[in-house]
Amino acid sequence: MIVSKLTLRNFRSYHHLELEFGKGLNIIIGENAQGKTNIVEAIHFLSLARSFRTNESCDLIAQTCQFATIEAKVEQDTTKKEITAIITPSSKKILCNNKPVRKISDLSKLINVIVFEPKDSLMFNDSPNVRRNFLNVNLSKKSPIYLEALMRHERLLQERNLILKKDSIDKTQLNVVTKQLIDASETIVNYRSVYVNEINQILSKIITQLKGEKEKAYIEYIPFVPFDKNFKDVALRAYEKNLDSDIKRKATQIGIHREDIKMILNGKDMSSYGSQGENRVAVISLKLAPYFLIEDKSKRPIVVLDDVMSELDKTRQEKLLTFLRKLEQVFITSVNTNVKNASIYEVKEHTVTRRNA
């Protein structure tokens, strides 16, 4: 899967921009605040109908303009598609070959993008929500069943919390909603457990190649109750045990929305071990792992790495580039990078010039 052409209109700093891309490494260079991240942000937006930089649609629209559009020609084997996003301050619409795309799970099959951004280096020192989001995004792309269970859980969690906020709590209603919440949770915990095991089959191999020395890495997922044949009974007892606390705090204190993962590298927890450069390599490895879990190579995602080279020494930069050359299409933004056998796009004052290929 590759983006062969990208057209932006009124998107961020670009009133009109057309770029053609090829397979392999596409390096977008330029000083800060020149517009290079805007380009990769647009590519990523097409895969999830949201930005990795902002939740506000109006931030994506050029000043004084009423809307923005992103158009991309996407090639997968012999199939060619045109994906279009139309963004207004209050809405967003995605089209594939001029037909509406209504589900995010359908969209990610049309154009799948993995993104690494600078703040991801702090993933294992950040809030648990950031790490859960890694699982949720990747599993939602992979499985409509997971996405449906996650959305159902969110609705039921809101309903349960509304019941807990009432002065007089209907225990019968609360029990019904809690059991429905557990049903959705069982699916989510099952999928998370399997997915973590799949990642752990390849994580050490990736980080070993990026660091150039043998490493043993895995992520550890601890569900709020163990996943086995007794999951529902154990989960119900856990909710019953925590009920007084939930009533006191007027919110659900346990469940899949409070779970976490951690990365263990050579026997040590990454949240309290390693330099920022080492954390960066570990998180890059984790972010790239889903790429290799897709068996059909034509469906493997486009990789976006925003400002990935900073805080990596030259040796690690070279090892990363060597690794990335194995992937079908990669976009890297950088202040200045001399890379051989890559397409270079120089951004200066929101104008893009292709230097060489």
XYZ file of C-alpha atoms in Angstrom:
357
model
C 0.000 0.000 0.000
C 1.395 3.389 -1.012
C 0.253 6.976 -1.478
C 1.301 7.911 -5.009
C -0.152 11.439 -5.016
C -1.300 13.871 -2.339
C -3.297 17.065 -2.955
C -4.041 19.554 -0.178
C -6.420 22.498 -0.411
C -6.742 24.981 2.463
C -5.171 22.415 4.783
C -3.139 24.015 7.574
C -0.536 26.251 5.871
C -1.186 24.971 2.352
C -3.809 26.659 0.189
C -2.858 24.367 -2.677
C -0.210 21.662 -2.764
C 0.290 18.666 -5.055
C 3.005 16.089 -4.409
C 3.849 12.760 -6.005
C 5.486 10.015 -3.945
C 7.096 6.687 -4.678
C 7.860 3.526 -2.788
C 10.611 3.391 -0.183
C 11.883 6.342 1.832
C 10.325 9.764 1.370
C 12.219 12.325 3.455
C 10.567 15.687 4.140
C 13.129 18.176 5.424
C 12.868 21.747 6.636
C 13.298 24.017 9.623
C 10.670 24.027 12.345
C 7.334 25.750 11.609
C 7.827 25.537 7.828
C 5.004 23.044 7.231
C 6.662 19.643 6.919
C 4.604 17.946 9.636
C 1.403 19.244 8.021
C 2.082 16.958 5.044
C 2.376 13.751 7.056
C -0.501 14.827 9.294
C -2.705 14.932 6.187
C -1.639 11.420 5.148
C -2.385 10.065 8.616
C -5.740 11.874 8.790
C -7.028 9.782 5.910
C -6.607 6.528 7.854
C -8.577 7.459 10.983
C -10.477 10.633 10.033
C -8.657 12.465 12.810
C -5.347 14.192 13.380
C -2.563 12.970 15.631
C -1.912 16.612 16.614
C -5.322 18.073 17.448
C -8.930 17.150 18.162
C -10.224 20.421 16.712
C -11.198 20.324 13.035
C -10.938 24.104 12.768
C -7.183 23.829 13.469
C -6.786 21.924 10.194
C -8.411 24.591 8.039
C -6.328 27.483 6.687
C -7.198 30.866 8.132
C -10.090 32.728 6.449
C -11.179 29.486 4.701
C -14.454 27.638 5.288
C -13.210 24.113 4.598
C -10.154 22.007 3.766
C -9.704 18.957 1.562
C -7.155 16.165 1.448
C -7.005 13.968 -1.640
C -4.764 10.942 -1.999
C -4.259 8.398 -4.734
C -3.607 5.074 -3.047
C -2.190 2.016 -4.788
C -2.424 -1.545 -3.494
C -1.126 -4.175 -5.889
C -2.979 -3.401 -9.138
C -5.846 -1.598 -7.371
C -5.971 2.203 -7.394
C -8.257 4.269 -5.168
C -8.810 7.953 -4.584
C -9.487 8.859 -0.951
C -10.863 12.322 -0.215
C -11.421 14.050 3.130
C -13.614 17.141 3.320
C -13.162 18.993 6.602
C -15.330 21.817 7.949
C -15.286 23.332 11.469
C -18.260 21.159 12.432
C -17.969 18.059 10.242
C -15.738 15.748 8.264
C -16.606 13.490 5.359
C -14.470 10.753 3.815
C -15.016 9.492 0.275
C -13.487 6.590 -1.623
C -13.840 6.991 -5.374
C -16.567 9.577 -4.640
C -18.582 7.167 -2.463
C -18.991 7.911 1.291
C -17.003 5.835 3.790
C -19.155 5.523 6.902
C -17.106 3.310 9.242
C -13.603 3.880 10.597
C -12.962 0.142 10.345
C -13.699 0.352 6.601
C -11.495 3.426 6.204
C -8.415 1.810 7.739
C -8.690 -1.010 5.196
C -8.618 1.520 2.365
C -5.606 3.408 3.706
C -3.776 2.214 6.790
C -1.131 4.467 8.372
C 1.193 3.921 11.337
C 2.486 7.119 12.926
C 5.311 7.946 15.339
C 5.479 11.475 16.725
C 8.013 12.995 19.161
C 5.795 12.761 22.251
C 5.522 8.991 21.704
C 9.044 8.689 23.134
C 7.428 9.271 26.526
C 4.785 6.577 26.011
C 5.918 4.501 28.965
C 6.222 7.517 31.254
C 2.908 9.007 30.150
C -0.608 8.268 31.422
C -2.055 4.746 30.972
C -4.590 6.202 28.532
C -1.786 6.730 25.983
C -0.788 3.076 26.146
C -4.389 1.848 26.007
C -4.875 4.046 22.955
C -2.054 2.170 21.205
C -3.963 -1.090 21.685
C -7.360 0.403 20.870
C -6.293 2.067 17.618
C -4.451 -0.954 16.258
C -7.066 -3.491 17.330
C -9.930 -1.344 16.014
C -8.219 -1.267 12.616
C -7.724 -5.012 12.704
C -11.094 -6.146 14.010
C -14.606 -4.673 13.569
C -15.675 -6.967 16.434
C -13.196 -5.281 18.786
C -14.226 -1.798 17.668
C -17.914 -2.601 18.190
C -17.202 -4.031 21.661
C -15.126 -0.967 22.559
C -17.864 1.440 21.445
C -20.486 -0.606 23.294
C -18.327 -0.549 26.437
C -17.956 3.238 26.231
C -21.743 3.692 25.978
C -22.401 1.328 28.880
C -19.674 2.912 31.000
C -21.305 6.318 30.528
C -24.683 4.827 31.437
C -23.275 3.166 34.572
C -21.583 6.390 35.671
C -24.838 8.334 35.211
C -26.602 5.824 37.483
C -23.836 6.203 40.100
C -24.246 10.000 40.069
C -27.898 9.824 41.086
C -28.891 10.569 44.692
C -31.025 7.438 44.726
C -29.392 4.518 42.920
C -31.525 1.847 41.274
C -29.528 -1.271 42.194
C -31.469 -3.476 39.753
C -30.720 -1.157 36.842
C -27.107 -0.866 37.951
C -26.731 -4.658 38.039
C -28.157 -5.052 34.518
C -25.808 -2.415 33.084
C -22.831 -3.897 34.958
C -23.446 -7.344 33.463
C -23.709 -5.831 29.977
C -20.459 -3.956 30.640
C -18.780 -7.236 31.612
C -19.998 -8.905 28.392
C -18.311 -6.172 26.318
C -15.226 -6.312 28.544
C -14.786 -10.053 27.957
C -14.405 -9.497 24.212
C -11.991 -6.594 24.725
C -9.763 -8.408 27.224
C -9.668 -11.482 24.985
C -8.573 -9.457 21.935
C -6.028 -7.448 23.940
C -4.483 -10.611 25.401
C -4.126 -12.290 22.011
C -2.778 -9.132 20.348
C -0.131 -8.561 23.019
C 1.038 -12.154 22.567
C 1.282 -11.598 18.792
C 3.358 -8.446 19.271
C 5.670 -10.260 21.665
C 6.474 -12.828 18.980
C 8.271 -10.168 16.912
C 9.141 -7.272 19.253
C 12.582 -8.552 20.279
C 13.559 -9.098 16.637
C 12.654 -5.519 15.700
C 14.429 -3.849 18.606
C 17.493 -6.048 18.077
C 17.769 -4.848 14.466
C 17.291 -1.209 15.456
C 19.866 -1.311 18.246
C 22.348 -3.605 16.550
C 22.706 -5.844 19.576
C 20.652 -8.753 20.878
C 17.788 -7.525 23.016
C 14.917 -9.238 24.778
C 11.780 -7.114 24.883
C 8.130 -7.755 25.539
C 5.058 -5.872 26.609
C 3.140 -7.015 29.641
C -0.617 -6.698 29.761
C -2.426 -7.224 33.054
C -6.218 -7.322 32.624
C -8.370 -5.974 35.445
C -9.352 -9.600 36.086
C -7.669 -12.701 34.576
C -9.034 -13.830 31.240
C -10.258 -17.440 31.488
C -13.518 -19.380 31.444
C -14.525 -17.796 34.765
C -13.989 -14.227 33.536
C -17.604 -13.054 33.891
C -18.048 -14.440 37.408
C -14.732 -13.020 38.630
C -15.424 -9.653 36.991
C -18.888 -9.448 38.578
C -17.413 -10.148 42.018
C -14.789 -7.458 41.418
C -17.477 -4.887 40.555
C -19.537 -5.923 43.609
C -16.486 -5.608 45.859
C -15.775 -2.140 44.482
C -19.385 -0.927 44.578
C -19.094 1.187 47.756
C -16.078 2.987 46.306
C -17.911 3.547 43.008
C -20.929 5.016 44.824
C -18.707 7.248 46.945
C -16.770 8.560 43.940
C -19.818 8.507 41.618
C -17.760 6.801 38.900
C -16.690 3.301 37.842
C -13.249 2.714 39.351
C -12.297 -0.615 37.733
C -12.536 -2.116 34.285
C -10.894 -2.198 30.863
C -10.838 1.625 30.820
C -8.265 1.557 33.641
C -5.990 -1.192 32.320
C -2.366 -0.638 31.366
C 0.581 -2.201 29.583
C 4.291 -1.857 30.233
C 7.393 -2.698 28.237
C 10.110 -4.874 29.698
C 13.547 -4.579 28.059
C 16.243 -7.007 29.172
C 14.358 -7.620 32.398
C 13.838 -3.943 33.252
C 10.700 -1.827 33.145
C 11.157 0.893 30.510
C 9.134 3.376 32.576
C 12.052 3.673 34.985
C 14.976 2.599 32.802
C 17.000 3.947 29.905
C 17.824 7.256 28.293
C 15.359 9.154 26.126
C 17.170 7.811 23.062
C 16.752 4.234 24.291
C 13.091 4.859 25.081
C 12.668 6.277 21.586
C 14.092 3.122 19.949
C 11.898 0.924 22.175
C 8.721 2.844 21.311
C 9.575 2.955 17.581
C 9.951 -0.833 17.707
C 6.556 -1.188 19.352
C 4.901 1.207 16.912
C 6.324 -0.729 13.935
C 5.326 -4.150 15.267
C 1.733 -4.043 13.871
C 3.212 -3.620 10.365
C 4.595 -7.151 10.475
C 1.442 -8.702 11.931
C -0.326 -8.173 8.596
C 0.472 -11.262 6.540
C -0.703 -9.862 3.192
C 2.210 -7.588 2.274
C 0.052 -5.533 -0.102
C -2.110 -4.504 2.882
C 0.749 -3.469 5.128
C 0.462 0.145 6.268
C 2.187 3.319 5.210
C 4.640 4.397 7.915
C 4.888 8.016 9.083
C 7.760 9.006 11.389
C 7.623 12.642 12.484
C 10.935 14.049 13.761
C 12.176 10.533 14.442
C 15.906 11.234 14.062
C 16.315 13.706 16.911
C 17.929 12.221 20.019
C 19.272 9.258 18.043
C 23.011 9.133 17.484
C 24.384 8.562 13.972
C 24.787 4.822 14.481
C 21.168 4.374 15.540
C 19.976 6.666 12.756
C 21.733 4.475 10.186
C 20.365 1.271 11.685
C 16.858 2.738 11.690
C 17.151 3.813 8.043
C 18.488 0.390 7.058
C 15.484 -1.211 8.746
C 12.983 1.225 7.201
C 14.255 0.484 3.698
C 12.635 -2.947 4.043
C 9.193 -1.363 4.271
C 7.068 -0.513 1.254
C 6.561 3.214 1.886
C 7.871 5.429 4.669
C 7.569 9.164 5.308
C 10.141 10.803 7.593
C 10.205 14.447 8.626
C 13.501 15.920 9.746
C 15.250 19.263 10.153
C 18.124 18.023 8.009
C 18.982 14.480 7.009
C 21.372 13.266 4.348
C 19.927 9.974 3.188
C 20.981 7.990 0.148
C 18.483 6.190 -2.075
C 15.552 8.278 -0.883
C 13.183 10.873 -2.309
C 13.898 14.237 -0.673
C 11.273 16.972 -0.331
C 12.491 20.316 1.004
C 9.949 22.549 2.736
C 10.687 26.249 3.048
C 8.078 28.844 3.911
C 5.320 26.334 3.174
C 6.610 25.686 -0.340
C 7.788 22.168 -1.213
C 10.579 21.384 -3.655
C 11.577 17.872 -4.650
C 15.370 17.788 -4.578
C 16.246 14.346 -5.823
C 15.070 10.749 -6.015
